[in-house]
Coordinates of C-alpha atoms in Angstrom, one line a residue:
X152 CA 113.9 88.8 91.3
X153 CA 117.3 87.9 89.2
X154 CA 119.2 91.3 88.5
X155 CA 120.5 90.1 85.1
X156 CA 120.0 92.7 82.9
X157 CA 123.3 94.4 82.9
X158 CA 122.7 96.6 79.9
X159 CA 119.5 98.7 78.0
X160 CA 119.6 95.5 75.4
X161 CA 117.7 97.8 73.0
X162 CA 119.9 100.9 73.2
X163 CA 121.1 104.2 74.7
X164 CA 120.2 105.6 77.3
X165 CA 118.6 108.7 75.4
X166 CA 116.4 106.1 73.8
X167 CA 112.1 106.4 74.0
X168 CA 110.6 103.4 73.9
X169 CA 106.9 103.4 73.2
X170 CA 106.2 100.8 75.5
X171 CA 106.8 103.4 78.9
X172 CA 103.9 105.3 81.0
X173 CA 104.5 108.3 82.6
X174 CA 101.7 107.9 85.1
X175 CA 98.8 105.4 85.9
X176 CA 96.1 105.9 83.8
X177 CA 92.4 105.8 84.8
X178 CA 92.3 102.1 85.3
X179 CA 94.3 103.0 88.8
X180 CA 92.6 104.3 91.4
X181 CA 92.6 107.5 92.4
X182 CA 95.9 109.0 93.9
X183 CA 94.1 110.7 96.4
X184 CA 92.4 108.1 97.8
X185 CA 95.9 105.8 97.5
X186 CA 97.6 108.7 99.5
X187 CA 95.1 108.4 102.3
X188 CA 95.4 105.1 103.0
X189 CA 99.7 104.8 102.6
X190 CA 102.2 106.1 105.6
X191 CA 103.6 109.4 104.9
X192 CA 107.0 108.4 106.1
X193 CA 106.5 105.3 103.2
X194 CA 105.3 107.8 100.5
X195 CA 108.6 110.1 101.4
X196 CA 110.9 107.8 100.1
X197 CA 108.7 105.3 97.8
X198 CA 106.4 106.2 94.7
X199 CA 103.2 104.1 95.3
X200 CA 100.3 103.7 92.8
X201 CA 97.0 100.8 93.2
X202 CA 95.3 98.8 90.9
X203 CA 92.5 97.4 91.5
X204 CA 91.8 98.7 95.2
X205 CA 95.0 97.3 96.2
X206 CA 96.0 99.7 98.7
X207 CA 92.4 99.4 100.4
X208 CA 92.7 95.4 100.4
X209 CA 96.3 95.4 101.8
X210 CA 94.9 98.1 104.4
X211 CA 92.5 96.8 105.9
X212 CA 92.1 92.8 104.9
X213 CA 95.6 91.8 105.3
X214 CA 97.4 94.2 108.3
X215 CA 100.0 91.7 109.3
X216 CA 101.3 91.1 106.0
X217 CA 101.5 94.4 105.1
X218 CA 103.4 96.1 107.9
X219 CA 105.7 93.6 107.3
X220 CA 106.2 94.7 104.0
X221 CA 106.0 98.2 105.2
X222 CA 108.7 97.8 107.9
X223 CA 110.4 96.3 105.1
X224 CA 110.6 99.0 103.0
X225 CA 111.4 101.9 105.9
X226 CA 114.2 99.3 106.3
X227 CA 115.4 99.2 102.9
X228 CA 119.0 101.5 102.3
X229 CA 121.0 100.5 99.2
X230 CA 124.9 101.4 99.7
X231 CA 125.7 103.2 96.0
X232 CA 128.6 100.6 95.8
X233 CA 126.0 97.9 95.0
X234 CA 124.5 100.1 92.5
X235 CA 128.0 99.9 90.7
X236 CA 128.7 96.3 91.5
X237 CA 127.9 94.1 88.2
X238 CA 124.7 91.9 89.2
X239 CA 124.5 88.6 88.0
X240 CA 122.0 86.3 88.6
X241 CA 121.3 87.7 91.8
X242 CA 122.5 90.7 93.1
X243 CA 123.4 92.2 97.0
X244 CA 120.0 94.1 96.2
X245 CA 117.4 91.5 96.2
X246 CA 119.3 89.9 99.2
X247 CA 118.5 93.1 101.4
X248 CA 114.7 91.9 100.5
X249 CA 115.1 88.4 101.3
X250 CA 117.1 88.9 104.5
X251 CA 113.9 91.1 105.4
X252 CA 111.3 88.7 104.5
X253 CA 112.4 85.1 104.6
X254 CA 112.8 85.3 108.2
X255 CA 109.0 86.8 109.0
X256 CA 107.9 83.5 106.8
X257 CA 107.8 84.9 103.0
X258 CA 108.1 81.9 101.0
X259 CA 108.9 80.8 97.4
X260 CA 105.9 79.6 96.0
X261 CA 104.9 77.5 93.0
X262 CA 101.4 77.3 91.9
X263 CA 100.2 74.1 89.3
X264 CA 96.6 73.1 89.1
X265 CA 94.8 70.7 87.1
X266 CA 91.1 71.9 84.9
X267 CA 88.4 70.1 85.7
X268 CA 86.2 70.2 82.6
X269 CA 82.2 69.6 82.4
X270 CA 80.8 69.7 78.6
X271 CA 77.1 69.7 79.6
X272 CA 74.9 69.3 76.5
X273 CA 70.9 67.9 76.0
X274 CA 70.4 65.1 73.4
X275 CA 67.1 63.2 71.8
X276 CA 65.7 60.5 74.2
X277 CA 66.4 57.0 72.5
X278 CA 63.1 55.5 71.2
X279 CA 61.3 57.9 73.7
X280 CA 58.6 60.6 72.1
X281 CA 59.3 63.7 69.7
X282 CA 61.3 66.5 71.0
X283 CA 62.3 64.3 74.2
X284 CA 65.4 65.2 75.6
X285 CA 68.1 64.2 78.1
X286 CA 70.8 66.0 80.0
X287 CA 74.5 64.4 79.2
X288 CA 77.8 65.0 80.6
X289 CA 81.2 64.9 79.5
X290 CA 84.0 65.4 81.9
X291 CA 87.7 65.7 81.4
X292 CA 90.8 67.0 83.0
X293 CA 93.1 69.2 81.6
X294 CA 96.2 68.3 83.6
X295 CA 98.9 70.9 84.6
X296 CA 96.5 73.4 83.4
X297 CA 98.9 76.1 85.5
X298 CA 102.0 74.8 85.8
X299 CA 105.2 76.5 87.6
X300 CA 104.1 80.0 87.6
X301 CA 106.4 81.1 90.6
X302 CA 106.5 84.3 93.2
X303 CA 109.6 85.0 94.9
X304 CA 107.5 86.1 98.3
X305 CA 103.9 84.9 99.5
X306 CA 102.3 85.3 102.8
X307 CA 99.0 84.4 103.8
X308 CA 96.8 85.9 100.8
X309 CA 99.8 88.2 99.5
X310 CA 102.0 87.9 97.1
X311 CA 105.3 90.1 97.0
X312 CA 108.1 90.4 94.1
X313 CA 111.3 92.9 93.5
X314 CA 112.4 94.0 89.8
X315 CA 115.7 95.7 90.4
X316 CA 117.5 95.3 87.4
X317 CA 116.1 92.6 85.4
X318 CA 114.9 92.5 81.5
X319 CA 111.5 94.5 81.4
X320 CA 109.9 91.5 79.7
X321 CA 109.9 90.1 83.7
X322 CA 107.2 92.2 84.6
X323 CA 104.8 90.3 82.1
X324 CA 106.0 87.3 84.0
X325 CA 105.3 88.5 87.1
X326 CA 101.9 90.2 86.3
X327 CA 101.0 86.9 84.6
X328 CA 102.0 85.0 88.1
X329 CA 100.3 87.5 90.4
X330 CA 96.9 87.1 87.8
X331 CA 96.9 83.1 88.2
X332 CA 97.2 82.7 91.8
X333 CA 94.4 85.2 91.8
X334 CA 91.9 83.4 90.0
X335 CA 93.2 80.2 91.6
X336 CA 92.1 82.2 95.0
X337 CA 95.1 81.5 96.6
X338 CA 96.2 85.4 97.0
X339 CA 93.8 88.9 97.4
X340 CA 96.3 91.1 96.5
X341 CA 100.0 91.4 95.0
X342 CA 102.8 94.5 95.8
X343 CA 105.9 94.6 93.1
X344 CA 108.9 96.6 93.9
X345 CA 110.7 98.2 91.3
X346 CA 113.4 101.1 90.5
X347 CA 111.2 104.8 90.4
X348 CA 112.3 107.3 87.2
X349 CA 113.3 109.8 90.1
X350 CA 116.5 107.7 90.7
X351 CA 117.8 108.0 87.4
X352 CA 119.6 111.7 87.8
X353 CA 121.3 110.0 90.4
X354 CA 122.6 107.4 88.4
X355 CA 124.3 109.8 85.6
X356 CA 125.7 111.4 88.4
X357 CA 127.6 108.3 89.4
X358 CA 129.6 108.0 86.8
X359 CA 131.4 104.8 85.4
X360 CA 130.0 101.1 86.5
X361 CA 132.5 99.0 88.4
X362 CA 134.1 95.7 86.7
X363 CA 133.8 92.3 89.0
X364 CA 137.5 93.0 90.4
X365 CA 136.1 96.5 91.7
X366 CA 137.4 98.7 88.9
X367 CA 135.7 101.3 87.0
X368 CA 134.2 99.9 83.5
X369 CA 135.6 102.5 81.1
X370 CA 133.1 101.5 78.2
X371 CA 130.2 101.4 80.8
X372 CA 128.4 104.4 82.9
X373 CA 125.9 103.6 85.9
X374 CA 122.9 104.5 83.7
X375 CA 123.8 102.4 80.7
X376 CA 123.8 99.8 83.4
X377 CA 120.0 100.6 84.4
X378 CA 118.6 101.2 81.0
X379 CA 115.7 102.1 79.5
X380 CA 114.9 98.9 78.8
X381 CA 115.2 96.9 82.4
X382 CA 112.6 97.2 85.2
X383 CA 111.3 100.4 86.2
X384 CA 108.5 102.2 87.0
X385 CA 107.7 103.5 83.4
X386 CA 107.8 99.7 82.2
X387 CA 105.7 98.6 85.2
X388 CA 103.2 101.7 84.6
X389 CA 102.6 100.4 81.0
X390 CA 101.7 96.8 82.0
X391 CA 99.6 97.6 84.5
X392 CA 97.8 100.3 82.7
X393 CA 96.7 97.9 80.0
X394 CA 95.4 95.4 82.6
X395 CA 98.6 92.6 82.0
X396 CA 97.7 91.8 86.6
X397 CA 94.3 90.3 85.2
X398 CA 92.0 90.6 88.2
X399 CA 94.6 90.9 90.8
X400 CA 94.7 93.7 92.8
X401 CA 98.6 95.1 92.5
X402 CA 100.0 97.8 94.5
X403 CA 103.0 99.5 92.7
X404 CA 106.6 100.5 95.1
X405 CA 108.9 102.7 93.4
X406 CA 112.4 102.8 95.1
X407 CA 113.3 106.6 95.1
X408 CA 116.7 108.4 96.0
X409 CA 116.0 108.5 99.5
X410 CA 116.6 104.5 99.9
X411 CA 120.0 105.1 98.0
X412 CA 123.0 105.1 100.5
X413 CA 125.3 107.4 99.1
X414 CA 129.1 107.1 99.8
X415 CA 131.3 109.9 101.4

């Protein structure tokens, strides 16, 4: 949730990377289907794609946690001066989250587990006749088998993270996170919020990035600041569409201009 990456680290602005989807791909479900089942008033404001039936899990098998996450978000409204503001290790952004969540019971969790091994093979019967067999068993533990794989916000069976402004290589984190508490069965589903591509017109049109003692940065614009290369959709898209969440059903919150407090 740290808000650390203060620059594209691998260049411009104008830059492509490969490694950016435009859309979700068929291993999303449908968009109708996704549409259906989210507010209008959330889908207004918020780009939302599900993987893995997300959306339909969230829905209907965990109501509770997810209006919380939905009164959340109709909550949410960033003032553009902590867009400018320089980040650091964590920002006024992710704060807005936690001042939502922390106080409905979102914790900080830590999952570590140890692997209980069974090698389970058949050997010759000592001295007994030909082709005689008996069943052995060799058991070992793997210890710390998962070991501090951490998510910012869990509730129940749901897991909840924000990528604001971070280096992109924190979704793979995050994904990787979200995919072992699945298969420890400690969560059914997982939402990540992140910055959509619709809000980058707005950033070029606000100009220069402020220094820590308020000032405009003249050597750095707003959308230098949000690179290419930090969390966003397009980065989020790409994990996801090459299954990087495992078997864990994600839903994917885009923060569009609509949340974006803009000064007078």
């Amino acid at each position: 949730m740290a808000d650390d990456a203060e620059e594209d680290l691998n260049g411009g602005e104008d830059e492509a990377p490969v490694d950016v989807a435009a859309a979700p791909n068929n291993a999303a479900d449908p968009q109708p289907f996704v549409d259906g089942l989210i507010p209008v008033d959330i889908r207004e404001r918020f780009e939302v794609y599900s993987y893995r039936n997300a959306a339909a899990i969230l829905t209907h098998a965990h109501q509770e946690e997810f209006h919380e996450i939905l009164a959340m978000l109709r909550e949410l409204s960033i003032p553009a001066r902590m867009i400018r503001k320089p980040g650091g290790n964590e920002s006024e952004i992710p704060k807005l989250i936690s001042s939502a969540l922390r106080p409905r019971g979102w914790r900080e969790t830590t999952i570590q587990a140890d692997l209980a091994v069974q090698l389970i093979s058949r050997v010759p019967t000592a001295g007994g006749k030909a082709k005689a067999t008996e069943r052995r068993v060799e058991r070992f533990t793997r210890e710390r088998f998962l070991d501090g794989h951490k998510v910012d916000y869990v509730k129940g069976r749901v897991a909840f993270d924000l990528e604001w402004n971070s280096k992109d290589q924190t979704f793979d984190r995050d994904l990787y996170a979200f995919s072992a508490f699945s298969q420890c069965g400690v969560i059914d589903a997982a939402v990540i919020l992140t910055r959509s591509a619709s809000l980058n017109p707005l950033f070029r049109a606000m100009g220069q990035a402020l220094k820590k003692d308020g000032t405009e940065d003249p050597k750095r614009t707003i959308s230098q600041k949000y690179g290419a290369s930090t969390t966003w959709m397009g980065k989020l898209l790409y994990r996801l569409n090459a299954g990087r969440n495992g078997g864990c059903p994600v839903l994917a919150v885009g923060i569009g201009p609509e949340c974006i407090e803009l000064e007078e």
